[in-house]
GROMACS .gro file of C-alpha atoms in nm:
model
  467
    1MET     CA    1  16.144  16.342  13.889
    2GLU     CA    2  16.068  16.018  13.887
    3ILE     CA    3  16.372  15.802  13.772
    4VAL     CA    4  16.245  15.462  13.554
    5SER     CA    5  16.473  15.190  13.574
    6PRO     CA    6  16.547  14.982  13.243
    7PRO     CA    7  16.385  14.665  13.220
    8ALA     CA    8  16.535  14.371  13.307
    9ARG     CA    9  16.711  14.153  13.018
   10ASP     CA   10  16.858  13.820  13.059
   11SER     CA   11  17.200  13.739  12.918
   12SER     CA   12  17.073  13.706  12.532
   13GLY     CA   13  16.896  14.023  12.575
   14ASN     CA   14  16.544  13.889  12.585
   15ALA     CA   15  16.264  14.070  12.845
   16ALA     CA   16  16.299  13.902  13.163
   17GLY     CA   17  15.988  13.901  13.423
   18THR     CA   18  15.905  13.774  13.727
   19VAL     CA   19  15.637  13.508  13.832
   20VAL     CA   20  15.373  13.689  14.015
   21SER     CA   21  15.088  13.405  14.097
   22ILE     CA   22  15.063  13.020  13.966
   23ARG     CA   23  14.704  12.890  13.962
   24GLY     CA   24  14.780  12.530  13.829
   25ASN     CA   25  14.837  12.566  13.452
   26VAL     CA   26  14.791  12.967  13.445
   27VAL     CA   27  15.110  13.183  13.529
   28ASP     CA   28  15.096  13.563  13.591
   29ALA     CA   29  15.434  13.759  13.539
   30ARG     CA   30  15.515  14.087  13.564
   31PHE     CA   31  15.733  14.275  13.307
   32ASP     CA   32  15.861  14.621  13.391
   33GLY     CA   33  15.930  14.711  13.028
   34ALA     CA   34  15.741  14.613  12.702
   35LEU     CA   35  15.500  14.332  12.733
   36PRO     CA   36  15.559  14.041  12.534
   37ALA     CA   37  15.278  13.986  12.240
   38LEU     CA   38  14.979  13.745  12.246
   39THR     CA   39  15.055  13.392  12.148
   40HIS     CA   40  15.435  13.471  12.240
   41VAL     CA   41  15.606  13.198  12.399
   42LEU     CA   42  15.755  13.261  12.762
   43ARG     CA   43  16.061  13.014  12.897
   44ALA     CA   44  16.089  12.949  13.287
   45GLY     CA   45  16.258  12.686  13.493
   46ARG     CA   46  16.615  12.639  13.585
   47SER     CA   47  16.719  12.542  13.216
   48ASN     CA   48  16.410  12.699  13.057
   49GLU     CA   49  16.264  12.367  13.010
   50MET     CA   50  15.938  12.496  13.080
   51ALA     CA   51  15.727  12.678  12.802
   52LEU     CA   52  15.429  12.887  12.874
   53GLU     CA   53  15.187  13.106  12.621
   54VAL     CA   54  15.077  13.428  12.665
   55MET     CA   55  14.710  13.441  12.631
   56ALA     CA   56  14.607  13.789  12.802
   57HIS     CA   57  14.762  14.152  12.863
   58LEU     CA   58  14.600  14.190  13.221
   59ASP     CA   59  14.747  14.552  13.264
   60THR     CA   60  15.058  14.752  13.160
   61HIS     CA   61  15.307  14.547  13.368
   62HIS     CA   62  15.103  14.207  13.384
   63VAL     CA   63  15.060  13.904  13.178
   64ARG     CA   64  14.878  13.609  13.185
   65ALA     CA   65  15.003  13.277  13.023
   66VAL     CA   66  14.916  12.903  12.996
   67ALA     CA   67  15.127  12.628  13.074
   68LEU     CA   68  15.220  12.426  12.746
   69THR     CA   69  15.448  12.189  12.990
   70PHE     CA   70  15.386  12.111  13.355
   71THR     CA   71  15.447  12.335  13.608
   72GLN     CA   72  15.607  12.169  13.878
   73GLY     CA   73  15.870  12.319  14.067
   74LEU     CA   74  15.773  12.655  13.930
   75ALA     CA   75  15.722  12.923  14.244
   76GLU     CA   76  15.641  13.282  14.285
   77GLY     CA   77  15.914  13.484  14.234
   78ASP     CA   78  16.112  13.298  13.981
   79THR     CA   79  16.223  13.439  13.654
   80VAL     CA   80  16.034  13.382  13.313
   81THR     CA   81  16.212  13.492  12.985
   82ALA     CA   82  16.055  13.617  12.665
   83THR     CA   83  16.138  13.459  12.371
   84GLY     CA   84  15.994  13.697  12.150
   85ASP     CA   85  15.846  13.481  11.930
   86SER     CA   86  15.529  13.264  11.904
   87LEU     CA   87  15.568  12.864  11.916
   88THR     CA   88  15.737  12.718  11.612
   89VAL     CA   89  15.766  12.367  11.463
   90PRO     CA   90  16.033  12.192  11.248
   91VAL     CA   91  15.960  12.124  10.858
   92GLY     CA   92  16.112  11.958  10.557
   93ASP     CA   93  16.147  11.609  10.440
   94ALA     CA   94  16.347  11.464  10.766
   95LEU     CA   95  16.022  11.442  10.960
   96LEU     CA   96  15.909  11.182  10.739
   97GLY     CA   97  15.878  10.850  10.940
   98ARG     CA   98  15.884  11.025  11.268
   99MET     CA   99  15.693  11.113  11.514
  100PHE     CA  100  15.653  11.431  11.745
  101ASN     CA  101  15.519  11.634  12.041
  102VAL     CA  102  15.369  12.000  11.965
  103PHE     CA  103  15.737  12.133  12.003
  104GLY     CA  104  15.856  11.949  11.711
  105ASP     CA  105  16.062  11.741  11.930
  106PRO     CA  106  16.096  11.354  11.816
  107ILE     CA  107  15.925  11.127  12.081
  108ASP     CA  108  15.975  10.783  11.911
  109ASN     CA  109  16.336  10.717  12.039
  110GLY     CA  110  16.524  10.795  11.727
  111PRO     CA  111  16.812  11.017  11.612
  112PRO     CA  112  16.820  11.404  11.671
  113LEU     CA  113  16.614  11.554  11.405
  114GLN     CA  114  16.830  11.659  11.066
  115THR     CA  115  16.679  12.017  10.969
  116GLY     CA  116  16.716  12.332  11.063
  117MET     CA  117  16.402  12.500  10.920
  118ARG     CA  118  16.102  12.596  11.151
  119TRP     CA  119  15.756  12.775  11.068
  120PRO     CA  120  15.554  12.925  11.304
  121ALA     CA  121  15.244  12.668  11.445
  122LEU     CA  122  15.004  12.993  11.442
  123ARG     CA  123  15.011  13.078  11.038
  124ALA     CA  124  14.752  13.287  10.855
  125PRO     CA  125  14.486  13.098  10.607
  126THR     CA  126  14.576  13.077  10.233
  127PRO     CA  127  14.450  13.400  10.072
  128LEU     CA  128  14.112  13.339   9.856
  129SER     CA  129  14.259  13.466   9.556
  130ARG     CA  130  14.534  13.171   9.582
  131GLN     CA  131  14.279  12.917   9.681
  132ARG     CA  132  14.161  12.631   9.416
  133ALA     CA  133  13.777  12.540   9.431
  134GLY     CA  134  13.731  12.199   9.480
  135ASP     CA  135  13.580  11.973   9.194
  136GLU     CA  136  13.773  11.647   9.222
  137ILE     CA  137  13.703  11.346   9.409
  138PHE     CA  138  13.954  11.194   9.644
  139THR     CA  139  13.920  10.823   9.670
  140THR     CA  140  13.941  10.581   9.966
  141GLY     CA  141  13.925  10.244   9.886
  142ILE     CA  142  13.649  10.217  10.112
  143LYS     CA  143  13.299  10.146   9.971
  144ALA     CA  144  13.046  10.303  10.177
  145ILE     CA  145  13.262  10.622  10.180
  146ASP     CA  146  13.335  10.597   9.797
  147LEU     CA  147  12.952  10.504   9.730
  148MET     CA  148  12.726  10.771   9.964
  149THR     CA  149  12.994  11.044  10.082
  150PRO     CA  150  13.287  11.084   9.829
  151LEU     CA  151  13.518  11.302   9.964
  152GLU     CA  152  13.676  11.618   9.805
  153ARG     CA  153  14.016  11.641   9.728
  154GLY     CA  154  14.158  11.957   9.940
  155GLY     CA  155  13.820  11.914  10.105
  156LYS     CA  156  13.731  11.856  10.468
  157ALA     CA  157  13.571  11.518  10.584
  158GLY     CA  158  13.439  11.461  10.968
  159LEU     CA  159  13.396  11.101  11.116
  160PHE     CA  160  13.123  11.158  11.374
  161GLY     CA  161  13.043  10.898  11.627
  162GLY     CA  162  13.003  10.827  11.995
  163ALA     CA  163  13.254  10.625  12.198
  164GLY     CA  164  13.349  10.267  12.051
  165VAL     CA  165  13.204  10.333  11.697
  166GLY     CA  166  13.473  10.258  11.474
  167LYS     CA  167  13.611  10.654  11.417
  168THR     CA  168  14.017  10.557  11.511
  169VAL     CA  169  13.988  10.240  11.296
  170VAL     CA  170  13.854  10.403  10.981
  171ILE     CA  171  14.140  10.668  11.009
  172MET     CA  172  14.401  10.404  11.022
  173GLU     CA  173  14.261  10.206  10.738
  174LEU     CA  174  14.241  10.580  10.556
  175ILE     CA  175  14.627  10.610  10.614
  176ASN     CA  176  14.716  10.253  10.448
  177ASN     CA  177  14.496  10.325  10.141
  178MET     CA  178  14.651  10.678  10.080
  179VAL     CA  179  15.007  10.479  10.026
  180GLY     CA  180  14.846  10.266   9.796
  181VAL     CA  181  14.635  10.473   9.593
  182HIS     CA  182  14.771  10.805   9.612
  183GLU     CA  183  15.133  10.925   9.583
  184GLY     CA  184  15.157  11.177   9.855
  185VAL     CA  185  15.214  11.255  10.232
  186SER     CA  186  15.010  11.139  10.546
  187LEU     CA  187  15.016  11.354  10.840
  188PHE     CA  188  14.845  11.211  11.144
  189CYS     CA  189  14.759  11.434  11.441
  190GLY     CA  190  14.642  11.264  11.789
  191ILE     CA  191  14.484  11.519  12.004
  192GLY     CA  192  14.390  11.435  12.359
  193GLU     CA  193  14.384  11.051  12.277
  194ARG     CA  194  14.535  10.761  12.451
  195CYS     CA  195  14.910  10.738  12.430
  196ARG     CA  196  14.850  10.333  12.371
  197GLU     CA  197  14.683  10.446  12.016
  198GLY     CA  198  14.957  10.594  11.925
  199GLU     CA  199  15.238  10.350  12.032
  200GLU     CA  200  14.981  10.080  11.829
  201LEU     CA  201  14.952  10.307  11.496
  202TYR     CA  202  15.342  10.356  11.470
  203ARG     CA  203  15.382  10.039  11.492
  204GLU     CA  204  15.128   9.888  11.296
  205MET     CA  205  15.235  10.142  11.017
  206ARG     CA  206  15.617  10.060  11.061
  207ASP     CA  207  15.528   9.687  11.015
  208ALA     CA  208  15.302   9.758  10.701
  209GLY     CA  209  15.589   9.976  10.550
  210VAL     CA  210  15.406  10.295  10.532
  211LEU     CA  211  15.589  10.487  10.776
  212ASP     CA  212  15.819  10.640  10.549
  213SER     CA  213  15.530  10.854  10.389
  214THR     CA  214  15.430  10.950  10.755
  215VAL     CA  215  15.419  11.220  10.985
  216MET     CA  216  15.277  11.178  11.325
  217LEU     CA  217  15.225  11.438  11.597
  218PHE     CA  218  15.065  11.354  11.942
  219ALA     CA  219  14.950  11.585  12.217
  220GLN     CA  220  14.838  11.300  12.450
  221MET     CA  221  14.540  11.332  12.705
  222ASN     CA  222  14.748  11.341  12.998
  223GLU     CA  223  14.922  11.669  12.875
  224PRO     CA  224  14.865  12.013  12.967
  225PRO     CA  225  14.559  12.173  12.807
  226GLY     CA  226  14.729  12.444  12.617
  227THR     CA  227  14.974  12.176  12.463
  228ARG     CA  228  14.635  11.997  12.327
  229PHE     CA  229  14.486  12.346  12.210
  230ARG     CA  230  14.834  12.399  12.013
  231ALA     CA  231  14.859  12.063  11.839
  232GLY     CA  232  14.613  12.108  11.553
  233HIS     CA  233  14.775  12.382  11.453
  234ALA     CA  234  15.138  12.248  11.480
  235ALA     CA  235  15.076  11.975  11.250
  236LEU     CA  236  14.892  12.194  10.997
  237SER     CA  237  15.220  12.395  10.954
  238MET     CA  238  15.404  12.087  10.916
  239ALA     CA  239  15.144  11.991  10.633
  240GLU     CA  240  15.123  12.336  10.434
  241TYR     CA  241  15.539  12.282  10.400
  242PHE     CA  242  15.436  11.963  10.203
  243ARG     CA  243  15.178  12.154  10.006
  244ASP     CA  244  15.362  12.502   9.929
  245GLU     CA  245  15.723  12.389   9.895
  246LYS     CA  246  15.695  12.077   9.794
  247GLY     CA  247  15.392  12.081   9.576
  248GLN     CA  248  15.224  11.750   9.734
  249ASP     CA  249  14.911  11.651   9.831
  250VAL     CA  250  14.872  11.580  10.193
  251LEU     CA  251  14.638  11.349  10.385
  252LEU     CA  252  14.575  11.531  10.713
  253LEU     CA  253  14.413  11.292  10.993
  254VAL     CA  254  14.302  11.436  11.321
  255ASP     CA  255  14.171  11.261  11.607
  256ASN     CA  256  13.996  11.384  11.739
  257VAL     CA  257  13.843  11.749  11.695
  258PHE     CA  258  13.662  11.712  12.008
  259ARG     CA  259  13.947  11.705  12.179
  260PHE     CA  260  14.086  12.000  12.040
  261ILE     CA  261  13.763  12.199  12.125
  262GLN     CA  262  13.772  12.051  12.476
  263ALA     CA  263  14.131  12.218  12.516
  264GLY     CA  264  14.008  12.520  12.388
  265MET     CA  265  13.703  12.510  12.645
  266GLU     CA  266  13.965  12.426  12.957
  267VAL     CA  267  14.195  12.698  12.875
  268SER     CA  268  13.899  12.932  12.823
  269GLY     CA  269  13.785  12.827  13.204
  270LEU     CA  270  14.173  12.865  13.309
  271MET     CA  271  14.143  13.226  13.157
  272GLY     CA  272  13.814  13.316  13.391
  273ARG     CA  273  13.598  13.370  13.071
  274LEU     CA  274  13.190  13.321  13.125
  275PRO     CA  275  13.129  13.005  12.966
  276SER     CA  276  12.867  12.995  12.692
  277ARG     CA  277  12.636  12.717  12.600
  278LEU     CA  278  12.656  12.367  12.799
  279GLY     CA  279  12.970  12.481  12.936
  280TYR     CA  280  13.172  12.544  12.620
  281GLN     CA  281  13.428  12.849  12.597
  282PRO     CA  282  13.228  13.204  12.439
  283THR     CA  283  13.497  13.197  12.135
  284LEU     CA  284  13.398  12.813  12.018
  285GLY     CA  285  13.331  12.934  11.673
  286THR     CA  286  13.597  13.138  11.640
  287GLU     CA  287  13.880  12.913  11.718
  288LEU     CA  288  13.719  12.614  11.538
  289ALA     CA  289  13.755  12.854  11.215
  290GLU     CA  290  14.131  12.966  11.266
  291PHE     CA  291  14.200  12.566  11.286
  292GLU     CA  292  13.945  12.473  10.986
  293GLU     CA  293  14.021  12.767  10.742
  294ARG     CA  294  14.367  12.656  10.712
  295ILE     CA  295  14.271  12.343  10.539
  296SER     CA  296  14.275  12.430  10.160
  297SER     CA  297  14.370  12.371   9.799
  298THR     CA  298  14.620  12.582   9.580
  299GLU     CA  299  14.763  12.559   9.273
  300ASN     CA  300  15.029  12.346   9.402
  301GLY     CA  301  14.872  12.080   9.594
  302ALA     CA  302  14.600  12.018   9.847
  303ILE     CA  303  14.586  11.939  10.214
  304THR     CA  304  14.303  11.685  10.227
  305SER     CA  305  14.172  11.630  10.621
  306VAL     CA  306  13.959  11.349  10.743
  307GLN     CA  307  13.872  11.466  11.119
  308ALA     CA  308  13.719  11.246  11.394
  309VAL     CA  309  13.462  11.372  11.605
  310TYR     CA  310  13.342  11.258  11.909
  311VAL     CA  311  12.983  11.342  11.944
  312PRO     CA  312  12.896  11.345  12.331
  313ALA     CA  313  12.611  11.112  12.418
  314ASP     CA  314  12.567  11.069  12.042
  315ASP     CA  315  12.387  11.374  12.093
  316PHE     CA  316  12.419  11.561  11.731
  317THR     CA  317  12.257  11.871  11.861
  318ASP     CA  318  12.576  11.951  12.063
  319PRO     CA  319  12.751  12.272  11.998
  320ALA     CA  320  13.064  12.088  11.921
  321ALA     CA  321  12.921  11.890  11.653
  322VAL     CA  322  12.704  12.139  11.527
  323HIS     CA  323  13.002  12.388  11.504
  324THR     CA  324  13.219  12.133  11.316
  325PHE     CA  325  12.944  12.045  11.037
  326GLY     CA  326  12.961  12.336  10.907
  327HIS     CA  327  13.328  12.371  10.790
  328LEU     CA  328  13.272  12.017  10.639
  329SER     CA  329  13.211  11.911  10.247
  330SER     CA  330  13.147  11.549  10.370
  331SER     CA  331  12.989  11.437  10.722
  332ILE     CA  332  13.014  11.030  10.764
  333VAL     CA  333  12.814  10.974  11.046
  334LEU     CA  334  12.886  10.617  11.250
  335SER     CA  335  12.596  10.433  11.397
  336ARG     CA  336  12.620  10.248  11.708
  337LYS     CA  337  12.308  10.058  11.583
  338LYS     CA  338  12.521   9.952  11.269
  339ALA     CA  339  12.807   9.840  11.482
  340SER     CA  340  12.545   9.618  11.732
  341GLU     CA  341  12.455   9.444  11.412
  342GLY     CA  342  12.789   9.364  11.289
  343LEU     CA  343  12.809   9.567  10.989
  344TYR     CA  344  13.177   9.753  10.948
  345PRO     CA  345  13.227  10.026  10.879
  346ALA     CA  346  12.933  10.112  11.088
  347ILE     CA  347  12.845  10.410  10.852
  348ASP     CA  348  12.492  10.549  10.847
  349PRO     CA  349  12.446  10.613  10.485
  350LEU     CA  350  12.117  10.794  10.558
  351ALA     CA  351  12.258  11.016  10.824
  352SER     CA  352  12.575  11.074  10.620
  353GLY     CA  353  12.601  11.324  10.292
  354SER     CA  354  12.837  11.475  10.076
  355SER     CA  355  12.831  11.826   9.872
  356MET     CA  356  13.021  11.639   9.604
  357LEU     CA  357  12.754  11.373   9.482
  358VAL     CA  358  12.634  11.590   9.223
  359PRO     CA  359  12.597  11.468   8.863
  360ASP     CA  360  12.861  11.755   8.766
  361ILE     CA  361  13.122  11.601   8.984
  362VAL     CA  362  13.106  11.246   9.034
  363GLY     CA  363  12.915  11.169   8.699
  364GLN     CA  364  12.538  11.067   8.633
  365GLU     CA  365  12.596  10.704   8.663
  366HIS     CA  366  12.747  10.733   9.014
  367TYR     CA  367  12.482  10.998   9.110
  368ASP     CA  368  12.203  10.744   9.000
  369ILE     CA  369  12.311  10.454   9.184
  370ALA     CA  370  12.411  10.621   9.513
  371ARG     CA  371  12.041  10.808   9.480
  372GLU     CA  372  11.861  10.484   9.424
  373ALA     CA  373  12.055  10.303   9.709
  374ARG     CA  374  11.967  10.550   9.961
  375ALA     CA  375  11.616  10.562   9.844
  376THR     CA  376  11.619  10.181   9.893
  377LEU     CA  377  11.766  10.192  10.210
  378ALA     CA  378  11.516  10.464  10.341
  379ALA     CA  379  11.215  10.221  10.226
  380TYR     CA  380  11.355   9.961  10.414
  381GLU     CA  381  11.389  10.195  10.719
  382GLU     CA  382  11.025  10.269  10.710
  383LEU     CA  383  10.937   9.911  10.690
  384LYS     CA  384  11.112   9.786  10.961
  385ASP     CA  385  10.836   9.865  11.241
  386ILE     CA  386  10.569   9.684  10.981
  387ILE     CA  387  10.819   9.364  10.942
  388ALA     CA  388  10.864   9.399  11.363
  389MET     CA  389  10.496   9.356  11.423
  390LEU     CA  390  10.356   9.136  11.129
  391GLY     CA  391  10.632   9.009  10.977
  392MET     CA  392  10.767   9.004  10.613
  393GLU     CA  393  10.485   8.760  10.505
  394GLU     CA  394  10.229   9.079  10.534
  395LEU     CA  395  10.453   9.314  10.312
  396SER     CA  396  10.356   9.336   9.959
  397ARG     CA  397  10.545   9.168   9.672
  398GLN     CA  398  10.719   9.517   9.547
  399ASP     CA  399  10.806   9.567   9.956
  400GLN     CA  400  10.934   9.247   9.984
  401LEU     CA  401  11.168   9.340   9.677
  402VAL     CA  402  11.304   9.653   9.811
  403VAL     CA  403  11.359   9.465  10.173
  404ASN     CA  404  11.559   9.193   9.974
  405ARG     CA  405  11.760   9.446   9.785
  406ALA     CA  406  11.852   9.669  10.087
  407ARG     CA  407  11.952   9.415  10.320
  408ARG     CA  408  12.199   9.292  10.069
  409LEU     CA  409  12.317   9.685  10.009
  410GLU     CA  410  12.365   9.711  10.378
  411ARG     CA  411  12.602   9.347  10.386
  412PHE     CA  412  12.762   9.484  10.051
  413LEU     CA  413  12.883   9.791  10.199
  414THR     CA  414  13.070   9.613  10.482
  415GLN     CA  415  13.433   9.565  10.389
  416PRO     CA  416  13.742   9.397  10.602
  417PHE     CA  417  14.001   9.641  10.682
  418ASN     CA  418  14.398   9.603  10.655
  419VAL     CA  419  14.442   9.714  10.970
  420THR     CA  420  14.175   9.465  11.155
  421GLU     CA  421  14.326   9.147  10.989
  422GLN     CA  422  14.467   9.052  11.287
  423PHE     CA  423  14.123   9.088  11.487
  424THR     CA  424  13.871   8.949  11.236
  425ASN     CA  425  14.051   8.706  11.014
  426TYR     CA  426  13.947   8.864  10.712
  427ARG     CA  427  14.171   8.955  10.487
  428GLY     CA  428  14.163   9.342  10.400
  429ARG     CA  429  14.034   9.478  10.096
  430LEU     CA  430  14.085   9.815   9.900
  431VAL     CA  431  13.779   9.816   9.662
  432LYS     CA  432  13.830  10.057   9.309
  433LEU     CA  433  13.487  10.281   9.258
  434GLU     CA  434  13.412  10.130   8.948
  435ASP     CA  435  13.377   9.794   9.122
  436THR     CA  436  13.178   9.930   9.399
  437LEU     CA  437  12.937  10.101   9.168
  438ASP     CA  438  12.927   9.770   8.967
  439GLY     CA  439  12.810   9.568   9.246
  440CYS     CA  440  12.538   9.817   9.414
  441ARG     CA  441  12.411   9.831   9.040
  442ARG     CA  442  12.378   9.449   8.983
  443ILE     CA  443  12.235   9.395   9.365
  444LEU     CA  444  11.993   9.679   9.282
  445ASN     CA  445  11.905   9.488   8.959
  446ASP     CA  446  11.805   9.189   9.171
  447GLU     CA  447  12.067   8.980   9.011
  448PHE     CA  448  12.143   8.846   9.374
  449ARG     CA  449  11.810   8.799   9.501
  450ASN     CA  450  11.817   8.453   9.548
  451ARG     CA  451  12.181   8.451   9.709
  452PRO     CA  452  12.177   8.425  10.052
  453GLU     CA  453  12.292   8.749  10.244
  454SER     CA  454  12.582   8.633  10.391
  455ALA     CA  455  12.765   8.557  10.069
  456LEU     CA  456  12.760   8.980  10.034
  457TYR     CA  457  12.906   9.031  10.385
  458MET     CA  458  13.263   9.108  10.416
  459ILE     CA  459  13.381   9.065  10.070
  460GLY     CA  460  13.544   9.313   9.840
  461SER     CA  461  13.419   9.341   9.467
  462ILE     CA  462  13.070   9.172   9.383
  463ASN     CA  463  13.266   8.906   9.205
  464GLU     CA  464  13.353   8.752   9.547
  465ALA     CA  465  12.989   8.683   9.629
  466ARG     CA  466  12.996   8.453   9.312
  467ARG     CA  467  13.236   8.208   9.517
   0.00000   0.00000   0.00000
């Protein structure tokens, strides 16, 4: 009769295994007893400083894990220890004003974190029976967004654009305005972005006095793909605590969702899965849904999310952009053409849209003004080729009026931001929705027909044009 030896255990009683192969960020380990469950964390290294997440069971004795930390120094034959749990992050009021990595460790050179509560990073979404339908507008103080693509309280909005069109700047302004307009908590999640941007954002928020109501979590672009893949879920667990336990509204800003998808693509490639269209992982839709479906409203509070989405080569048919569009209630498209004309924020009102822009939610007046403004800008877009070839003089009197209104609307919808004051020398403006509607109504009524276009450029309310 074969004698089966008991599974190895470490000094704390956790199951111990052995590294059998290492291929970059992928580690295969053998366990003689029960295998660690999927998504459970393994520890390795001399002081257990290395973290690995179980991604697949290869057979009855072997697991394949993806590293959440760098694996330099790990060798075949080294011991790995099963923690018996998945990745957890700290939660609580002590997080406010601090910056963390994906493990919940402070990275702002501040004092040790004083909280004993930890929640799993991977949690199930709120059941449908507890979710609340969105019928409230989340005002941002940014004219082009509040007028054309109003955000849903407890909804998801996407900032789509290629490189260098201003996605991060809009997100930084939203954080600044969150404290000025809404008494809630802001949570910034940086996925695969530059460490320089994180340091600048931390310093600017500290200098502006808004850091005390903000939590920041970063997984930088030089970190392993497993870390970037879990950063969004870790930030969501922190946000869910403030919503469910404290009853607060949370503004969750994610920069950049494409980097989350890209990290999933890297993990999928490391696991040896066959790629799907354009090299994306075959599980793209599922992984994105697991993340997006956790963002919702309940009776206690709401998590309102604004997500920057990098669009590769400005191609909006890319699978990453297409899959993300399906989860959003508002889509804000940033245009390189608008940016080249100096119209900031470079929001394209004709390509952007919101499911909230209906009379029952925003009111009949807002709906009518937005619809007329969109029609005016669309008519101007159609006339641009004629103007380029023949000039304004060949247009009919009615078309000339349309062009006049559209060009003034375009300039009125520009806005100086608080976070760019040092670069533009324009004092930042936070504009109320009523002032935005009033300005657009008066422009559409030709009240500013004889005023120069420059008088409407980079102002707040329309009354500033008078001066």
